[in-house]
PDB file of C-alpha atoms in Angstrom:
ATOM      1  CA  UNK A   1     -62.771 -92.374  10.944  1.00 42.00           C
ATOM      2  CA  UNK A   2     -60.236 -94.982   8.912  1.00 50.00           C
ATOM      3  CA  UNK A   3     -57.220 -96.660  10.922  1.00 58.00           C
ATOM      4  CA  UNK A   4     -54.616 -94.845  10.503  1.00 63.00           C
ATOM      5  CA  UNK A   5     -51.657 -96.643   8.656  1.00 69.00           C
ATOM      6  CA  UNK A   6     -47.842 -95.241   9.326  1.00 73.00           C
ATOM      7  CA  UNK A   7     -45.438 -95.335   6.504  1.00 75.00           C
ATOM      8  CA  UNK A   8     -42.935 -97.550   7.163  1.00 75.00           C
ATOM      9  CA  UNK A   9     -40.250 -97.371   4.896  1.00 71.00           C
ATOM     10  CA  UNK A  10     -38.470 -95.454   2.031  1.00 69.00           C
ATOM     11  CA  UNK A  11     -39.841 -95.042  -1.198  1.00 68.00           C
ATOM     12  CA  UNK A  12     -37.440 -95.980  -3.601  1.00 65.00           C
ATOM     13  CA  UNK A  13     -37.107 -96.797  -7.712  1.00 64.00           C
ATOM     14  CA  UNK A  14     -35.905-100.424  -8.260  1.00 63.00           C
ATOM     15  CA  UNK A  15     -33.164-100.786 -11.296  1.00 61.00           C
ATOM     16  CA  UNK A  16     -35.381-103.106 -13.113  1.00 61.00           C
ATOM     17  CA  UNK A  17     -37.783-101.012 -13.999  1.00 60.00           C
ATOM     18  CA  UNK A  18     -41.713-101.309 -14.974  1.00 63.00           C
ATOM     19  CA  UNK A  19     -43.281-103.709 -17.011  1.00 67.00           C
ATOM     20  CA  UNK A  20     -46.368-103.504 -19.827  1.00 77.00           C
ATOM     21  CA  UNK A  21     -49.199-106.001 -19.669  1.00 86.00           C
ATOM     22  CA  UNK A  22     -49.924-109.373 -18.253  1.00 93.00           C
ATOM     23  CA  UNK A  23     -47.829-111.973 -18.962  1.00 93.00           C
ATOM     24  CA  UNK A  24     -50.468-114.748 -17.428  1.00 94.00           C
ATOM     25  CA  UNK A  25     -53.373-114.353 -16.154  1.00 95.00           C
ATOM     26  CA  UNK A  26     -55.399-117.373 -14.288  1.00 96.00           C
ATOM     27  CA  UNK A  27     -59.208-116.723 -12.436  1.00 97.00           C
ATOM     28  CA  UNK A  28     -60.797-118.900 -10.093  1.00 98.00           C
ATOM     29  CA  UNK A  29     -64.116-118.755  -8.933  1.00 97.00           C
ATOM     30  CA  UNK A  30     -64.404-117.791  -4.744  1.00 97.00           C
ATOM     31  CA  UNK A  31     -66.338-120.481  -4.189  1.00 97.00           C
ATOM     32  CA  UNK A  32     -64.148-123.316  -5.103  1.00 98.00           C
ATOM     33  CA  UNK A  33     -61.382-121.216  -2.109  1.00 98.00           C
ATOM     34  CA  UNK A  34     -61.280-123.366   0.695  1.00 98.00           C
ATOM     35  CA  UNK A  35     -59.414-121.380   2.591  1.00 98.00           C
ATOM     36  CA  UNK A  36     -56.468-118.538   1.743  1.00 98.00           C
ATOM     37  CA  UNK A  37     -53.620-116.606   3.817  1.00 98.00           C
ATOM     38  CA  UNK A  38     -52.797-113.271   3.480  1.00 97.00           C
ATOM     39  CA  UNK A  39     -50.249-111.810   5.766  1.00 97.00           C
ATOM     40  CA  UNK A  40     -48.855-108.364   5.421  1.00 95.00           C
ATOM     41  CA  UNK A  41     -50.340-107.918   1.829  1.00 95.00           C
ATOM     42  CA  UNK A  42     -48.505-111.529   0.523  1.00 97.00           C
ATOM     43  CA  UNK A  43     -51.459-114.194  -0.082  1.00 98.00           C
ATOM     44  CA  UNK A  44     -48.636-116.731   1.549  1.00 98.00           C
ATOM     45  CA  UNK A  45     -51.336-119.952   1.450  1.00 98.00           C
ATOM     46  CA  UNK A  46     -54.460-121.029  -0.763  1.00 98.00           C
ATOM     47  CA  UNK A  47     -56.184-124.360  -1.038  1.00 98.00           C
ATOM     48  CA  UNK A  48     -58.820-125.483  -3.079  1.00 98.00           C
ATOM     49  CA  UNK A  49     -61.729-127.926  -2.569  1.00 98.00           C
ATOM     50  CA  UNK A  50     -61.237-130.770  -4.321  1.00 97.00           C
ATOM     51  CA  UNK A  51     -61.595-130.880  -7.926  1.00 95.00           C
ATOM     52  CA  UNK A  52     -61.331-126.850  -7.928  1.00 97.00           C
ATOM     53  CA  UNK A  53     -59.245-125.398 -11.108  1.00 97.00           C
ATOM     54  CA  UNK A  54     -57.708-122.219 -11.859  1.00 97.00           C
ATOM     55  CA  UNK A  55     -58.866-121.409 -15.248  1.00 96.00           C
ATOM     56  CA  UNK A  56     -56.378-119.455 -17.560  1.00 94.00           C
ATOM     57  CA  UNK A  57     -57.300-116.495 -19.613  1.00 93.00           C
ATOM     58  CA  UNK A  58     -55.067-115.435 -22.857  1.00 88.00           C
ATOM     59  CA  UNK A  59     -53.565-112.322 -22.560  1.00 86.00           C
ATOM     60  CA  UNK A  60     -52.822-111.962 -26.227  1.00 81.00           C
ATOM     61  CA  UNK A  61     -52.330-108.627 -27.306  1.00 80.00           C
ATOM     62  CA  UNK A  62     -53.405-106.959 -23.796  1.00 81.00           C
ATOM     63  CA  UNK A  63     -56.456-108.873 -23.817  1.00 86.00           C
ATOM     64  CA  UNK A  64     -56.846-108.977 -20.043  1.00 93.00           C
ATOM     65  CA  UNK A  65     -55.815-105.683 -18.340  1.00 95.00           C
ATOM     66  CA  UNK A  66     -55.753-104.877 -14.383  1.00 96.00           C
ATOM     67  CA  UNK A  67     -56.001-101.945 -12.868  1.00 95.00           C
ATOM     68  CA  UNK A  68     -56.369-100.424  -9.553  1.00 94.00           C
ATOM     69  CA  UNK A  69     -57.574 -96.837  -8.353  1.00 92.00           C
ATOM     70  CA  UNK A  70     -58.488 -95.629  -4.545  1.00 90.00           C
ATOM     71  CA  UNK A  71     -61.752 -96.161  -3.742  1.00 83.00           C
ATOM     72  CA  UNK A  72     -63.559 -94.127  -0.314  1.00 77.00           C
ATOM     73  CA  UNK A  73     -66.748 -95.221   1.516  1.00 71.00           C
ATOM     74  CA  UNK A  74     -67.940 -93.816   4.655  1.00 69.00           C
ATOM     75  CA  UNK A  75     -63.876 -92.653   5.404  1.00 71.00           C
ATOM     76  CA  UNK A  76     -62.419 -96.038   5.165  1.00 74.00           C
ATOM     77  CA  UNK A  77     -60.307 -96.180   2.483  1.00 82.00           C
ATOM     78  CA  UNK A  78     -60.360 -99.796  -0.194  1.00 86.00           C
ATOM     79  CA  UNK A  79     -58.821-100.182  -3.620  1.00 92.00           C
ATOM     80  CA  UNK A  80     -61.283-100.460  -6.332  1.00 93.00           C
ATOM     81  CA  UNK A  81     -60.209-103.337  -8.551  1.00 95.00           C
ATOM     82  CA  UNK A  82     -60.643-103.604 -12.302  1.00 96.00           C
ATOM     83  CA  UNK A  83     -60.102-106.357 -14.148  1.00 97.00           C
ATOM     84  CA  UNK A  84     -60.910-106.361 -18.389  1.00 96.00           C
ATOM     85  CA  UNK A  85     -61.240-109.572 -20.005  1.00 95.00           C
ATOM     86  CA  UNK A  86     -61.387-110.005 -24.159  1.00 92.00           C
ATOM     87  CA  UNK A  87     -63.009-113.529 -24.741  1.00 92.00           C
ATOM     88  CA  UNK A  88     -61.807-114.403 -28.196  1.00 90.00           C
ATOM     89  CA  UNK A  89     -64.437-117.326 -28.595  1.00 89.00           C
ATOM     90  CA  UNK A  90     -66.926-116.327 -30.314  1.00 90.00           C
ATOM     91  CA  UNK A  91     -68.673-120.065 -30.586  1.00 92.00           C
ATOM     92  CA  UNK A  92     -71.348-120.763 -28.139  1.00 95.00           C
ATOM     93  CA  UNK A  93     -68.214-122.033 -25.800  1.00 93.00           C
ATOM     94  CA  UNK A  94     -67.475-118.288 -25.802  1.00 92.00           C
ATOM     95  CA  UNK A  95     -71.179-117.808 -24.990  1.00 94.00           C
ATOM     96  CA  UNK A  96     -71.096-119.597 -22.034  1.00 95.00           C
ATOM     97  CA  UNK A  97     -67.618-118.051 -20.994  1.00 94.00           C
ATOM     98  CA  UNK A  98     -69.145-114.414 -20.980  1.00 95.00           C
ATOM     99  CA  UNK A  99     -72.284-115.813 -18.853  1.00 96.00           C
ATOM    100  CA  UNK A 100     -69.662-117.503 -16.395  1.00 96.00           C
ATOM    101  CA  UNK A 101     -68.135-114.289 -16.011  1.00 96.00           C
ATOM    102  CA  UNK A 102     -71.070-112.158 -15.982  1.00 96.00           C
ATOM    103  CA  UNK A 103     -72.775-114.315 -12.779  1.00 96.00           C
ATOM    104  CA  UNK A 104     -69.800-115.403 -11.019  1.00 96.00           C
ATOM    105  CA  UNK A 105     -67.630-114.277  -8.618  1.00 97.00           C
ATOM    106  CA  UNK A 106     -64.071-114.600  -8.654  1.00 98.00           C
ATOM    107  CA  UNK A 107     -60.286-113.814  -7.667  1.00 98.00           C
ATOM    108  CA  UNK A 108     -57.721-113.311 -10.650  1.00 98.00           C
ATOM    109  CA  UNK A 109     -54.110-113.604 -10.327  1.00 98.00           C
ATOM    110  CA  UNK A 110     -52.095-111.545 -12.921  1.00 96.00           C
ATOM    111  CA  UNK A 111     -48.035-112.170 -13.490  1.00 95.00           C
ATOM    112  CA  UNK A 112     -46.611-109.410 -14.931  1.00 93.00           C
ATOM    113  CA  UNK A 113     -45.056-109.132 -18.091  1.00 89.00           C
ATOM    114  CA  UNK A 114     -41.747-108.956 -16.764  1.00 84.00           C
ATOM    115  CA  UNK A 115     -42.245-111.862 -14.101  1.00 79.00           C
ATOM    116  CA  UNK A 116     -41.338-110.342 -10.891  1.00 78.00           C
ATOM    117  CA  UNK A 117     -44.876-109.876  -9.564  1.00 93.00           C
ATOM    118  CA  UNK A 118     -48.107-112.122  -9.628  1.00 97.00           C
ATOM    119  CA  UNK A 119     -50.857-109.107  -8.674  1.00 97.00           C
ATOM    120  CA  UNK A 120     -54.160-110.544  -7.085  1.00 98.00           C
ATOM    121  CA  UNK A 121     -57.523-108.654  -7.207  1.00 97.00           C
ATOM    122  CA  UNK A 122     -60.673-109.997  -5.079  1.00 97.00           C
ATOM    123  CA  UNK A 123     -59.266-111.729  -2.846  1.00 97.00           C
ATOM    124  CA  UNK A 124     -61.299-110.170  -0.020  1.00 95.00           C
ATOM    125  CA  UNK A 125     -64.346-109.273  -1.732  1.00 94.00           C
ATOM    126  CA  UNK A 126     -63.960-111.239  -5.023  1.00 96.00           C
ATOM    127  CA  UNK A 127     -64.517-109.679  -8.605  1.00 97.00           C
ATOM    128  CA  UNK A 128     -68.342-109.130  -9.971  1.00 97.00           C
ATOM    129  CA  UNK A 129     -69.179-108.081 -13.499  1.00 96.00           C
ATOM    130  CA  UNK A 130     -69.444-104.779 -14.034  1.00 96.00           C
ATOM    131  CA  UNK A 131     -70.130-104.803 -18.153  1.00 95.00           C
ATOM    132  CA  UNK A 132     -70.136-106.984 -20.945  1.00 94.00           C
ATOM    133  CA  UNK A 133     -69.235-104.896 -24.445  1.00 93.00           C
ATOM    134  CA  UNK A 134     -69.300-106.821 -27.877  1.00 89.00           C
ATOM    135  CA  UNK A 135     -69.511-105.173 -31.107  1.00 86.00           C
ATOM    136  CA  UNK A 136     -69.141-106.706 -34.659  1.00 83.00           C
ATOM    137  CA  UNK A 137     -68.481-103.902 -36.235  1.00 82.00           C
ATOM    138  CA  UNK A 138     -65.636-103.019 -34.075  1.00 79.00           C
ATOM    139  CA  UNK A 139     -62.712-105.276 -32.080  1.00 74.00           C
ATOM    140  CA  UNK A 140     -62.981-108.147 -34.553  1.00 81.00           C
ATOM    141  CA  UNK A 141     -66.397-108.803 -32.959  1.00 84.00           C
ATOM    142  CA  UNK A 142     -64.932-109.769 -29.928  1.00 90.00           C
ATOM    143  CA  UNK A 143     -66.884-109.423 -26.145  1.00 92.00           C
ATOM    144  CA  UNK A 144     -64.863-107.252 -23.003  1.00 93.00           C
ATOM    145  CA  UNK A 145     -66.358-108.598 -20.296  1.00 96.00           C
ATOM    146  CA  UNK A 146     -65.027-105.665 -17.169  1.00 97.00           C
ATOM    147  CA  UNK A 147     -65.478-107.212 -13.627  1.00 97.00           C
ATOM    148  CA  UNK A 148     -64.533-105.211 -10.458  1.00 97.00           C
ATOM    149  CA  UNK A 149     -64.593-104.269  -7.059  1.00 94.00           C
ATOM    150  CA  UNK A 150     -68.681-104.925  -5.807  1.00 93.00           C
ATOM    151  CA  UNK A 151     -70.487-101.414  -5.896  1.00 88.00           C
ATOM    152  CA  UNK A 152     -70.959-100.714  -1.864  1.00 84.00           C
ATOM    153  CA  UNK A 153     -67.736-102.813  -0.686  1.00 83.00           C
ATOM    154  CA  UNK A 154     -65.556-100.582   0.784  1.00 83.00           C
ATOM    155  CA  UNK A 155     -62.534-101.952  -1.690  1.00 84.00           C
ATOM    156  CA  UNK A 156     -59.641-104.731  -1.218  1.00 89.00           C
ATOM    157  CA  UNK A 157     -56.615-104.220  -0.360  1.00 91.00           C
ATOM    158  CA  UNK A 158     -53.521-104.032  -3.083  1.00 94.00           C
ATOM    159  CA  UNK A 159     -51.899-108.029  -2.892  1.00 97.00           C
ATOM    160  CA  UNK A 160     -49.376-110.033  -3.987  1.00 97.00           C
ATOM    161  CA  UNK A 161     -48.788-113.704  -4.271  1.00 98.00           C
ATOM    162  CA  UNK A 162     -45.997-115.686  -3.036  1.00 98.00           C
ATOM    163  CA  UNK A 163     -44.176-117.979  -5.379  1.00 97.00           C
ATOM    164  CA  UNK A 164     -45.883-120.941  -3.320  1.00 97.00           C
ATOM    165  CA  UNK A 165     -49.184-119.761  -4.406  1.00 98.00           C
ATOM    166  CA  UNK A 166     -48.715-119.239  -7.924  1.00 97.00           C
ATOM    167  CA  UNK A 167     -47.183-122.190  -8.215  1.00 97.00           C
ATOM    168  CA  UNK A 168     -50.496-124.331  -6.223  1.00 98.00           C
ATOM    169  CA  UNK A 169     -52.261-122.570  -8.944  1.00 98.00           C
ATOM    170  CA  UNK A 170     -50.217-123.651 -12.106  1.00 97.00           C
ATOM    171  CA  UNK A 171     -50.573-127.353 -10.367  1.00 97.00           C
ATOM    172  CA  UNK A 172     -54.329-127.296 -10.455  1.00 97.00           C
ATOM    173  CA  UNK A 173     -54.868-124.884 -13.355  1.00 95.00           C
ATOM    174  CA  UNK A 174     -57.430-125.819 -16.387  1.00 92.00           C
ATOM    175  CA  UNK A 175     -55.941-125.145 -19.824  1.00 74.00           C
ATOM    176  CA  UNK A 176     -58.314-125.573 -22.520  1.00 70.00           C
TER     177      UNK A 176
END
């Protein structure tokens, strides 16, 4: 049977409202994580090995969504993790983007539109690829690339990062 977790608090509706979309999105691949902190759902510490980047992604007209749904295996419970990625390159840069992302493994942190949060996804299990989509008749030709949650991990858990982190990553992130 799953642990049993006991609310804690009250459930309550900030003033500020919800936000729409990623305002920046940066993914780095698990295996360049030396080592990471996550206390209380707050990834508080991450360091890289050395020479490691975190490699941003545009998020140009919701071209990189996250999402999140419950996710049950053998009555433990896990959050199923979905993260969709447009790759507007469609040169054979692009080409070796999409096969990156289709045979790595990563961890993608997403700040929201309205910058109060930076949502993580993978950080326990790390994201695989789930599909890779392109069509040139539709979506200017352009390739989705989904990657989630691995099929048969029980899920990760719904994290945040703390300004400290995002900021490591912004200090060692790859641009272009």
């Amino acid at each position: 049977m799953a642990c049993i977790n006991k609310l804690n608090q009250a459930i309550t509706f900030g003033c500020t409202g919800g936000s729409v979309g990623l305002a920046e999105l940066l993914l780095v691949n698990t295996v360049d994580v030396a080592s990471k902190v996550i206390v209380n759902n707050v990834m508080t510490d991450i360091v890289f090995y050395s020479g490691a980047k975190a490699y941003k992604v545009d998020c140009h007209n919701n071209g990189a969504k996250m999402v999140e749904a419950l996710r049950l295996l053998d009555g433990a419970s896990g959050v199923e993790q979905t993260l969709t990625v447009t790759v507007y390159d469609k040169t054979d840069a692009g080409a070796r983007i999409i096969e990156a992302l289709t045979s790595g493994k990563f961890i993608a942190f997403g700040k929201l539109e309205d910058g109060s949060v930076v949502k993580i996804q993978g950080a326990l299990t790390g994201l695989e690829a789930a599909t890779s989509d392109s069509d040139t008749s539709a979506s200017g030709g352009f390739c989705t690339v989904t990657l989630k949650t691995p099929d048969g991990a029980r899920g990760d858990k719904t994290i945040v990062a703390s300004t400290s982190v995002w900021d490591y990553l912004k200090v060692n992130e790859q641009t272009a």
